[in-house]
PDB file of C-alpha atoms in Angstrom:
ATOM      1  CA  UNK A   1      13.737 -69.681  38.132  1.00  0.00           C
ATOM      2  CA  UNK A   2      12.175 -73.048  37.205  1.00  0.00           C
ATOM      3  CA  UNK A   3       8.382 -72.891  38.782  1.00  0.00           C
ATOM      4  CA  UNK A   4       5.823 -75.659  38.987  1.00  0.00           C
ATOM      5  CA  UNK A   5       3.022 -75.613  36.785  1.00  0.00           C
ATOM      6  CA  UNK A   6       0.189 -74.715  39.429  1.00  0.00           C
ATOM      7  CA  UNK A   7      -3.428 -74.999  38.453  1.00  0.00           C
ATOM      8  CA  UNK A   8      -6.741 -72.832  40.227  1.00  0.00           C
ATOM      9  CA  UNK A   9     -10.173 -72.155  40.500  1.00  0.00           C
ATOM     10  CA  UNK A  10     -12.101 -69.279  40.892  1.00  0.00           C
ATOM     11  CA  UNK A  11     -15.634 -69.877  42.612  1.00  0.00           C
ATOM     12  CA  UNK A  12     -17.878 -67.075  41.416  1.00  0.00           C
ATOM     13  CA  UNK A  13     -19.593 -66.882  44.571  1.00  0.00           C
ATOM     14  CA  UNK A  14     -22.998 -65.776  42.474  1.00  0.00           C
ATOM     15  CA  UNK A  15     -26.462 -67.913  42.309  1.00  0.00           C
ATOM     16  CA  UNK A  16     -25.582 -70.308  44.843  1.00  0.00           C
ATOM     17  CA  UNK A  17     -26.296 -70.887  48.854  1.00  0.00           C
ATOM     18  CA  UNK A  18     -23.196 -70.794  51.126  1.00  0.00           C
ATOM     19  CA  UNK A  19     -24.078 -74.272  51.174  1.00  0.00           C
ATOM     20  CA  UNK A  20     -23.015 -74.722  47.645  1.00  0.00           C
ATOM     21  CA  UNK A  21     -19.855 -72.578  47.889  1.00  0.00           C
ATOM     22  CA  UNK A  22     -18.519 -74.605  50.782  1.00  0.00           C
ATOM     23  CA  UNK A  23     -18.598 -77.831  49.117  1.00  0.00           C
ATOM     24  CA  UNK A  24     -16.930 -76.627  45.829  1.00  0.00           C
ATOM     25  CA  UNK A  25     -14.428 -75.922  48.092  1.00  0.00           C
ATOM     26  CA  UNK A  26     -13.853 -79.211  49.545  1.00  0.00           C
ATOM     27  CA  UNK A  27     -14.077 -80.970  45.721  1.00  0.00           C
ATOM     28  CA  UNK A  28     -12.005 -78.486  44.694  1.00  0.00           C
ATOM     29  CA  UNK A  29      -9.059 -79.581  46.891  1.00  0.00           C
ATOM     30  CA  UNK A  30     -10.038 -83.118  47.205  1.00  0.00           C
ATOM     31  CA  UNK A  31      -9.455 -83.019  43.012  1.00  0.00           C
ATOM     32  CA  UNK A  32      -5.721 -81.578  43.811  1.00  0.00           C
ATOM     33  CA  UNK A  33      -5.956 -77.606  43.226  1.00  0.00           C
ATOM     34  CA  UNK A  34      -3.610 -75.798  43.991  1.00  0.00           C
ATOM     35  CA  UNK A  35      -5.223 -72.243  44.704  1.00  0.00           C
ATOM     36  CA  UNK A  36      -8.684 -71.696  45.362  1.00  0.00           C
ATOM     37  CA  UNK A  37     -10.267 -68.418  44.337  1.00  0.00           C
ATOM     38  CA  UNK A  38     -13.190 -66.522  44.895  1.00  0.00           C
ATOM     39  CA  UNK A  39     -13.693 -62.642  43.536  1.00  0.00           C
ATOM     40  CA  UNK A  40     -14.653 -59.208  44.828  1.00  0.00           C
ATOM     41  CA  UNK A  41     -18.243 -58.169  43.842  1.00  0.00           C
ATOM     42  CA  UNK A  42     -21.626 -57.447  45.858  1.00  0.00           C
ATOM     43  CA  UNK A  43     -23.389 -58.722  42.755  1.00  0.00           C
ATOM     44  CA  UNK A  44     -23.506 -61.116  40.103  1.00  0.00           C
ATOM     45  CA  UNK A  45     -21.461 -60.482  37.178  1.00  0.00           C
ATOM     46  CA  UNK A  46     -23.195 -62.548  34.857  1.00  0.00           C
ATOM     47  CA  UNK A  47     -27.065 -64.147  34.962  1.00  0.00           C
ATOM     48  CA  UNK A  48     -29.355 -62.371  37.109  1.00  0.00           C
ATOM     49  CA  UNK A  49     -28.263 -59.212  38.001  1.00  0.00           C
ATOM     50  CA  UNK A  50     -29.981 -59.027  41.385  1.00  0.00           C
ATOM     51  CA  UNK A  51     -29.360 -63.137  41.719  1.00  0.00           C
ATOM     52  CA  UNK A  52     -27.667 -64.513  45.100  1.00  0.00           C
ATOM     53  CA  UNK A  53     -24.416 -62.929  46.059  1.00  0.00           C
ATOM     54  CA  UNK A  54     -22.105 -63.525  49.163  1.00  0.00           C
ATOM     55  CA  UNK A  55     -19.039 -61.344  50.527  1.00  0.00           C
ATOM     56  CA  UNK A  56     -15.918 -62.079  49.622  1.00  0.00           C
ATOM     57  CA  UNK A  57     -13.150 -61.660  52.378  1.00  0.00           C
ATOM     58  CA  UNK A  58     -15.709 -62.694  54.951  1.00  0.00           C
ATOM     59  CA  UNK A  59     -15.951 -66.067  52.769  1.00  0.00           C
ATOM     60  CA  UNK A  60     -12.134 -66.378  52.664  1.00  0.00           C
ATOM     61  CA  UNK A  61     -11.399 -66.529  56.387  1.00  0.00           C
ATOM     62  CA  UNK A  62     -14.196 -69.616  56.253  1.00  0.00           C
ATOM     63  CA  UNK A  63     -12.434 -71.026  53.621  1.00  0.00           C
ATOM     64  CA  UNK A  64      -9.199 -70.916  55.713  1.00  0.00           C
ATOM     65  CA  UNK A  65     -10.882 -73.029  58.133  1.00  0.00           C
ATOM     66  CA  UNK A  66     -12.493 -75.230  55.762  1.00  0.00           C
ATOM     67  CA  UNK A  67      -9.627 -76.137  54.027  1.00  0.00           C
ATOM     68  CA  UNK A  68      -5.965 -77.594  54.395  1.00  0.00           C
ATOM     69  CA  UNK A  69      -3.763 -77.382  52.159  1.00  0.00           C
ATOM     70  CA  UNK A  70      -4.620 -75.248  48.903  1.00  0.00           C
ATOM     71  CA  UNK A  71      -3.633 -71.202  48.613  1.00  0.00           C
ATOM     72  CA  UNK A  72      -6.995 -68.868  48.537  1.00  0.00           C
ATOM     73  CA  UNK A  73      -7.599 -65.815  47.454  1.00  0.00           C
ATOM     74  CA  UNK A  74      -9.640 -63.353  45.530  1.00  0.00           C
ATOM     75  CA  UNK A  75      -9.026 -62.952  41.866  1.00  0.00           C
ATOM     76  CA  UNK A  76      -8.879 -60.112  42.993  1.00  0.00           C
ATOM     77  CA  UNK A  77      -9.505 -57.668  45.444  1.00  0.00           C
ATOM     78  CA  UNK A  78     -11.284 -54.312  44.860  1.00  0.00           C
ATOM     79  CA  UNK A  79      -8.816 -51.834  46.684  1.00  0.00           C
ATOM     80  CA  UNK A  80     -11.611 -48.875  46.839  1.00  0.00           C
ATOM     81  CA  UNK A  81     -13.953 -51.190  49.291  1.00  0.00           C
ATOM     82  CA  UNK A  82     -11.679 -51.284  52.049  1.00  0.00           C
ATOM     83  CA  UNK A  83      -8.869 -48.908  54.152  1.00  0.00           C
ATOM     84  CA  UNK A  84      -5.523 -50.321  53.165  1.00  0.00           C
ATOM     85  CA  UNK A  85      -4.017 -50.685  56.136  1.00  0.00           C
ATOM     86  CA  UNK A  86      -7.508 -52.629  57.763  1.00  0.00           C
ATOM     87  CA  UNK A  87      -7.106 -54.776  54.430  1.00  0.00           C
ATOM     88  CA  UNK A  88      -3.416 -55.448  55.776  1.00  0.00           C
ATOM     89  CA  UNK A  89      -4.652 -56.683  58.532  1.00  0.00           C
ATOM     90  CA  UNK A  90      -7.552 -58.508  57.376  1.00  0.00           C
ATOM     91  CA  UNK A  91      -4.849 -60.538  54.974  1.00  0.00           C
ATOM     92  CA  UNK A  92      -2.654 -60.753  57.998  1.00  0.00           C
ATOM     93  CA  UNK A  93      -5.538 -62.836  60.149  1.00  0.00           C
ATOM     94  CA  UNK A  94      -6.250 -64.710  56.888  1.00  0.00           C
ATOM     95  CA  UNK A  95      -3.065 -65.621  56.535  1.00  0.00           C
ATOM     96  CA  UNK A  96      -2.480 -66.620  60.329  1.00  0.00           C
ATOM     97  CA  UNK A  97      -6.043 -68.598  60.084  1.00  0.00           C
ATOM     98  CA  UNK A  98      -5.078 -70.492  57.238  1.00  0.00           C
ATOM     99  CA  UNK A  99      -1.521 -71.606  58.423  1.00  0.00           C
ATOM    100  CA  UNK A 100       0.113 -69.332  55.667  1.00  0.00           C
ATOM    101  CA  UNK A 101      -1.783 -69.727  52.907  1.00  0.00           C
ATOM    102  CA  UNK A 102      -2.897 -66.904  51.615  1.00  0.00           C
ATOM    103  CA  UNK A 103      -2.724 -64.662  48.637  1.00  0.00           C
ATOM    104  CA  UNK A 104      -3.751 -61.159  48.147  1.00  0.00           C
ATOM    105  CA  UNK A 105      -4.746 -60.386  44.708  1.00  0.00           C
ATOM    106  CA  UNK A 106      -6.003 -56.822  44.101  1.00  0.00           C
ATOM    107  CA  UNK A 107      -6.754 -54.483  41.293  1.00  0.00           C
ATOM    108  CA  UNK A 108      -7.689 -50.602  40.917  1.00  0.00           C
ATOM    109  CA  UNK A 109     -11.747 -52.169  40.974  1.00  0.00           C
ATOM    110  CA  UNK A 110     -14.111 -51.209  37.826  1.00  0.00           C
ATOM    111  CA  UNK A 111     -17.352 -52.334  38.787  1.00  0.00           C
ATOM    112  CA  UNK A 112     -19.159 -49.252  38.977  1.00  0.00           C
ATOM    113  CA  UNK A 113     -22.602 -50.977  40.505  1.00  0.00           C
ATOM    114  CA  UNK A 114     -20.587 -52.100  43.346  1.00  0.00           C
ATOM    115  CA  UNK A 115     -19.528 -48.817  44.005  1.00  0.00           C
ATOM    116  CA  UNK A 116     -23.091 -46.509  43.132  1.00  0.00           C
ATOM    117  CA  UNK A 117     -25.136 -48.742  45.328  1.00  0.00           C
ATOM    118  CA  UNK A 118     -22.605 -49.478  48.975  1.00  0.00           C
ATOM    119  CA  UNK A 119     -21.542 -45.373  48.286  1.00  0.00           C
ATOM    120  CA  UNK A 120     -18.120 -45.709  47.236  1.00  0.00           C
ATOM    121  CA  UNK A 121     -16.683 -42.816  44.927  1.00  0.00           C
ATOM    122  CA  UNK A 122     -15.997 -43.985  40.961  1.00  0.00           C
ATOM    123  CA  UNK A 123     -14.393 -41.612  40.190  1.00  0.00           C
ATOM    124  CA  UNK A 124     -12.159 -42.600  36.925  1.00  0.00           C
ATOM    125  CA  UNK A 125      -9.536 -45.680  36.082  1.00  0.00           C
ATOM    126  CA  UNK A 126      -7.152 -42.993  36.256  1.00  0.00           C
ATOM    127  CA  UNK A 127      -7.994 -42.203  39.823  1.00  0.00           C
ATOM    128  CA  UNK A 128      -8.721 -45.673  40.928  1.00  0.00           C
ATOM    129  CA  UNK A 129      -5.073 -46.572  39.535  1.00  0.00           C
ATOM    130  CA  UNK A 130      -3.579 -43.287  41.833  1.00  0.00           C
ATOM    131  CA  UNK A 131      -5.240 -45.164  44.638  1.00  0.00           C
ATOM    132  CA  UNK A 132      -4.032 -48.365  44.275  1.00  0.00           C
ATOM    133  CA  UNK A 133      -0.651 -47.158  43.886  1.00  0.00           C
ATOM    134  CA  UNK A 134      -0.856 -45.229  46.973  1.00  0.00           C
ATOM    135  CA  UNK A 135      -1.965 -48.300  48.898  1.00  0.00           C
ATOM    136  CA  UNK A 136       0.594 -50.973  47.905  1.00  0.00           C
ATOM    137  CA  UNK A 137       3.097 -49.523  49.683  1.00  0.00           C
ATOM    138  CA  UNK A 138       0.544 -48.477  52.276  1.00  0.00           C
ATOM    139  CA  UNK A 139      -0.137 -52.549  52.868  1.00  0.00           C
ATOM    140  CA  UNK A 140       3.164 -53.330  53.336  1.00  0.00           C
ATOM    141  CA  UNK A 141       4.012 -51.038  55.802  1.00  0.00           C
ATOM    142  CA  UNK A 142       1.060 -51.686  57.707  1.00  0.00           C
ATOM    143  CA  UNK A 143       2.395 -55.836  57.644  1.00  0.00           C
ATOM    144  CA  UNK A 144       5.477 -54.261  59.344  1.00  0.00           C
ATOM    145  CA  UNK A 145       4.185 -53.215  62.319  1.00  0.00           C
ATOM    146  CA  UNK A 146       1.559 -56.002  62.831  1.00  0.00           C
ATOM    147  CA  UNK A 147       1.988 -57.932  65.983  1.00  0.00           C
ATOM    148  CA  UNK A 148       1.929 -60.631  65.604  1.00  0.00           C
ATOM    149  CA  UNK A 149       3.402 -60.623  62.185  1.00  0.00           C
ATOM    150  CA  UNK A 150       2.365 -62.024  59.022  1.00  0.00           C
ATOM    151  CA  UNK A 151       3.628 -66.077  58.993  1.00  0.00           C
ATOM    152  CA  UNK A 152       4.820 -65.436  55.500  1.00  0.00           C
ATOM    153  CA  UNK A 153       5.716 -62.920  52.432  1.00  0.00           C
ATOM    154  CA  UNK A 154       2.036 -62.240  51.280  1.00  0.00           C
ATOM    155  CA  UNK A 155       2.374 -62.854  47.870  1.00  0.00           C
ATOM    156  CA  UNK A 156       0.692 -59.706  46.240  1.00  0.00           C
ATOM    157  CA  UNK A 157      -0.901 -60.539  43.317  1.00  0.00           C
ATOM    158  CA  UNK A 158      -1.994 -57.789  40.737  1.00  0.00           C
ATOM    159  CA  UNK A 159      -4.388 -58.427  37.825  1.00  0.00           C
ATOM    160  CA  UNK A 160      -4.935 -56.471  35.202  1.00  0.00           C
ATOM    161  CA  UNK A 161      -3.023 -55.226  31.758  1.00  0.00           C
ATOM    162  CA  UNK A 162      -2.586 -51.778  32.004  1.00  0.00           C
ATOM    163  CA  UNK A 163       0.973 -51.311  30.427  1.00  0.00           C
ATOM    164  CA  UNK A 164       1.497 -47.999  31.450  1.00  0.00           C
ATOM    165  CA  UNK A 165       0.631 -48.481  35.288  1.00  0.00           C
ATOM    166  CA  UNK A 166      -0.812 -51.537  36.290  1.00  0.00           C
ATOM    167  CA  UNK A 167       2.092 -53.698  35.036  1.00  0.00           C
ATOM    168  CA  UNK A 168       4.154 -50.619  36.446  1.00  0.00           C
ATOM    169  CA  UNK A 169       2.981 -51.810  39.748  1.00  0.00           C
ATOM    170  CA  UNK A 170       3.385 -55.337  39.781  1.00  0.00           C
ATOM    171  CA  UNK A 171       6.997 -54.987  38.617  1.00  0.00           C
ATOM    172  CA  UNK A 172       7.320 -52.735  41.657  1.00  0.00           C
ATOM    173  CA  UNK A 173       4.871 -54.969  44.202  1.00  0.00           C
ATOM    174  CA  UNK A 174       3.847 -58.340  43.182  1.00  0.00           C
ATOM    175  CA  UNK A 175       5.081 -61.873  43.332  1.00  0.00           C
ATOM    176  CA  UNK A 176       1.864 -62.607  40.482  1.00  0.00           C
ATOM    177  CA  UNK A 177       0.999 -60.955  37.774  1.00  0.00           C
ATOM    178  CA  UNK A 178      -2.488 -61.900  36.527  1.00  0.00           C
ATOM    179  CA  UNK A 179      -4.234 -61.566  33.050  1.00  0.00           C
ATOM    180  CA  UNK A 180      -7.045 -62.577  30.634  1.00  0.00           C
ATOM    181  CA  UNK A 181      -5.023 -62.887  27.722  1.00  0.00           C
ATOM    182  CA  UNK A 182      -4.682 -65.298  25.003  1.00  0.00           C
ATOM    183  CA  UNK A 183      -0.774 -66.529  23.539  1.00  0.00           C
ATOM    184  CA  UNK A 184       0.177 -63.372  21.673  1.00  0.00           C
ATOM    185  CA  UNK A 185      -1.292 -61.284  24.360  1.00  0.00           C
ATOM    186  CA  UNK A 186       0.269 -62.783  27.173  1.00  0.00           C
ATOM    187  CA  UNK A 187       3.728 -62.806  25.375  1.00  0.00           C
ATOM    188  CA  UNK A 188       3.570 -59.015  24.483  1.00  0.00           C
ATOM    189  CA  UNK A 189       2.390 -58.076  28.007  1.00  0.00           C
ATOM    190  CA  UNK A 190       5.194 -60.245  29.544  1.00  0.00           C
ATOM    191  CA  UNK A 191       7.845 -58.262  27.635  1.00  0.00           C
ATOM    192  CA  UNK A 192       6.356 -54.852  29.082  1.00  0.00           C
ATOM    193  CA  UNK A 193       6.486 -56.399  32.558  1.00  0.00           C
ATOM    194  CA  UNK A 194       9.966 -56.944  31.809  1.00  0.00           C
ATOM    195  CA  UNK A 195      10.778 -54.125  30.869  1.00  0.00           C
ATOM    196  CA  UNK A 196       9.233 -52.270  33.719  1.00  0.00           C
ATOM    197  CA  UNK A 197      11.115 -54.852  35.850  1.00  0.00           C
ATOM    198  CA  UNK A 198      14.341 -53.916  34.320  1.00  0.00           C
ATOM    199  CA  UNK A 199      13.531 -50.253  35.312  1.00  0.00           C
ATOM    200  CA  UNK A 200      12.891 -50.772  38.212  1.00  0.00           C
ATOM    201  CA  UNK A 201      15.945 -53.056  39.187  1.00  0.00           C
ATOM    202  CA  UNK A 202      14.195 -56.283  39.779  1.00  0.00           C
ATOM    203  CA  UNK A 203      14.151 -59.783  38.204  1.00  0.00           C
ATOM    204  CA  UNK A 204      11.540 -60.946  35.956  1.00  0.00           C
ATOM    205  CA  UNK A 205      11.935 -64.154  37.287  1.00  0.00           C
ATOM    206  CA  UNK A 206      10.573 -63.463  40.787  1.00  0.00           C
ATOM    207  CA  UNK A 207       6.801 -62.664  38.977  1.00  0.00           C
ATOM    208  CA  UNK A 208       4.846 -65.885  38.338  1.00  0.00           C
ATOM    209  CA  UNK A 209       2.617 -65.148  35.522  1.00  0.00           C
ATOM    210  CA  UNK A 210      -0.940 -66.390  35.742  1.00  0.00           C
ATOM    211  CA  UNK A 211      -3.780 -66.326  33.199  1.00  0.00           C
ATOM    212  CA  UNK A 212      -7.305 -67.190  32.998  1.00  0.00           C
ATOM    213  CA  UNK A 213      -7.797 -70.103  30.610  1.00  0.00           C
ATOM    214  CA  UNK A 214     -10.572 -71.454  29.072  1.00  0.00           C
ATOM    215  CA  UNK A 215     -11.436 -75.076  26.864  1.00  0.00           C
ATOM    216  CA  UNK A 216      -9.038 -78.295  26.206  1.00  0.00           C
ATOM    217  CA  UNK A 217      -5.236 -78.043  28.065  1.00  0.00           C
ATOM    218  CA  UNK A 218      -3.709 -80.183  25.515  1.00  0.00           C
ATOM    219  CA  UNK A 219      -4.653 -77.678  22.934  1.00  0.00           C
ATOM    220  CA  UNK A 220      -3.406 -74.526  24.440  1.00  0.00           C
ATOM    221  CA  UNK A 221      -1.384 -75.386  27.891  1.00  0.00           C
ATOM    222  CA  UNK A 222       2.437 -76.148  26.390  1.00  0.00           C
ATOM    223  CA  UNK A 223       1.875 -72.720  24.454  1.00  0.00           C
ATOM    224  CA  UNK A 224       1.254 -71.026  27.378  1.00  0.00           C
ATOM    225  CA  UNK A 225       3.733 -72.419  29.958  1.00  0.00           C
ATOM    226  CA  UNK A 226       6.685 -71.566  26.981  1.00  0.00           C
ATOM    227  CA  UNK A 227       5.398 -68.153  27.258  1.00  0.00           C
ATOM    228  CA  UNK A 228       6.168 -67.508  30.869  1.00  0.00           C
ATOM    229  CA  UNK A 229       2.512 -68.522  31.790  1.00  0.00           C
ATOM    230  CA  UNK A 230       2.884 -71.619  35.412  1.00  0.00           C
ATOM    231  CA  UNK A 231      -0.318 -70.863  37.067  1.00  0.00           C
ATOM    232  CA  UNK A 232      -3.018 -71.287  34.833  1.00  0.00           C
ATOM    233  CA  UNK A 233      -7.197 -70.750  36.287  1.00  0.00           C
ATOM    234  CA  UNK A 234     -10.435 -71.847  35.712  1.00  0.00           C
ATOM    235  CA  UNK A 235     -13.586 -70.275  36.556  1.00  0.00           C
ATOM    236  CA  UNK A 236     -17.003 -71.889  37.733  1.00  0.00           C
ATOM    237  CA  UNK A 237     -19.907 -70.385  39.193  1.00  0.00           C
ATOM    238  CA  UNK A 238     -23.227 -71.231  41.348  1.00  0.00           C
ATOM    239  CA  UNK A 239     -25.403 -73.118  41.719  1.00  0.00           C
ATOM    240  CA  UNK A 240     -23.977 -76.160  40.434  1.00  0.00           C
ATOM    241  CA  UNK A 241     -19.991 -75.517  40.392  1.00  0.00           C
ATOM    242  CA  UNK A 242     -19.027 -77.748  37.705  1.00  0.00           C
ATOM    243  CA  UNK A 243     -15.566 -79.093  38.279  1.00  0.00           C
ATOM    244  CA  UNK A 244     -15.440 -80.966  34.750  1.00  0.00           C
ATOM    245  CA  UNK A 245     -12.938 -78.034  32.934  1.00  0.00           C
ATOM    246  CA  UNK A 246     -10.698 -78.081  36.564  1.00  0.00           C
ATOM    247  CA  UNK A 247     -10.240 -81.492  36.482  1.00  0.00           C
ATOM    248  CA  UNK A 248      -9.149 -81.737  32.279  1.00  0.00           C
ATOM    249  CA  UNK A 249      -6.654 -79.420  33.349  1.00  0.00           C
ATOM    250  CA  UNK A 250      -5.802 -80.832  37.052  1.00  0.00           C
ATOM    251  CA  UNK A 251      -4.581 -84.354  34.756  1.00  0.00           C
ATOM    252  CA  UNK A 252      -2.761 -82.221  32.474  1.00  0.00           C
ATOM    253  CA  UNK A 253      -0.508 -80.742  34.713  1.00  0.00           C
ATOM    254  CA  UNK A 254      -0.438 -84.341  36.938  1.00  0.00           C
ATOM    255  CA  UNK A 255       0.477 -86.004  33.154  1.00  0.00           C
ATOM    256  CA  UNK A 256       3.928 -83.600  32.573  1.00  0.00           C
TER     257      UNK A 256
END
């Protein structure tokens, strides 16, 4: 399968007013995105701990509104916040909201202040992993029976490396695989998703493969897309949002 090179952003939704956030979002798809991101935190990742912090799937059925013709999505999902099947359906109205646009990217979640201070259990990666396993299937299911029904195929997308079980599960659930890897990386993990894809009976080919990318396109992009890589993202966070690294690689997709 021959896929288009895609580009998107992820707007860290830290140190900024909504105010901010929301017009991101508009230059974001006025510069020709094709996915807008946000993540899955209840505090800032980086800069001041305690800085300014919004909610993530409350943001995303806003964004639905707000916008018109990008995907969005969090990069990614923490499954321990949230029941699987109410996530189902929260997706599902997301979805219907945005006219089909969505995408759910989730992981097993490893932020442990998120979880210490809004009383969710750590527990371990190994357990977190059991749960997320248990609740891909769950989702699905759960889109089944939803009237009315999802307007599309969610694409699932999973992020993370694990070779044992996380790429496990996207060979068994996804339609993206997501990672922070750099051109050997990406290759290596590829070839374990394949491999887990041949076990379980499915073709490689239906995974995109995304990965977070950082610095000059022209230096790094062509290595990446003949590795597997066609959706390639770009971070930016509050207050300001610059746009300058999405739009370097926004022309170098536009100039293949």
């Amino acid at each position: 399968m021959t896929r288009p090179v895609r580009i998107a952003v992820q707007l860290q939704p830290q140190h900024a007013d909504y105010a901010q956030l929301r017009d991101a979002v508009l230059r974001a798809e006025d510069a020709g995105a094709d996915v807008v991101f946000n993540w899955d935190h209840f505090f800032p990742l980086s800069g001041d701990p305690d800085g300014k912090h919004f909610e993530c799937w409350t943001m995303l059925g806003a964004w639905a509104e707000q916008t018109s013709r990008v995907e969005i999505g969090a990069l990614v999902t923490c499954n321990s916040y949230r029941n699987p099947d109410l996530l189902a359906d929260m997706a599902r109205t997301v979805d219907h909201i945005s006219g089909g646009r969505l995408i759910l990217g989730i992981g097993a979640g490893w932020f442990e202040r998120d979880y210490t201070e809004y009383g969710y259990e750590f527990g371990t990666a190994g357990s977190r992993l059991a749960d997320l396993s248990h609740a891909l299937p769950r989702i699905k299911e759960r889109w089944a029976r939803l009237n009315p029904a999802p307007t599309r195929d969610i694409p699932v997308l999973i992020g993370g490396g694990g070779e044992r079980k996380t790429l496990r599960y996207t060979a068994e659930h996804a339609a993206i695989w997501h990672g922070f890897a750099d051109l050997e990386t990406l290759r290596h993990k590829s070839a374990v998703l394949d491999a887990h894809c041949a076990d379980v009976g499915r073709d490689p080919g239906e995974i995109e493969r995304s990965v977070a990318v950082r610095g000059n396109p022209g230096e790094i992009g062509e290595g990446l897309v003949a590795a597997g890589a066609t959706l390639f993202t770009v971070s930016a966070s509050g207050p300001d949002y610059d746009l300058s690294t999405l739009h370097e690689w926004i022309a170098w997709r536009d100039a293949r």
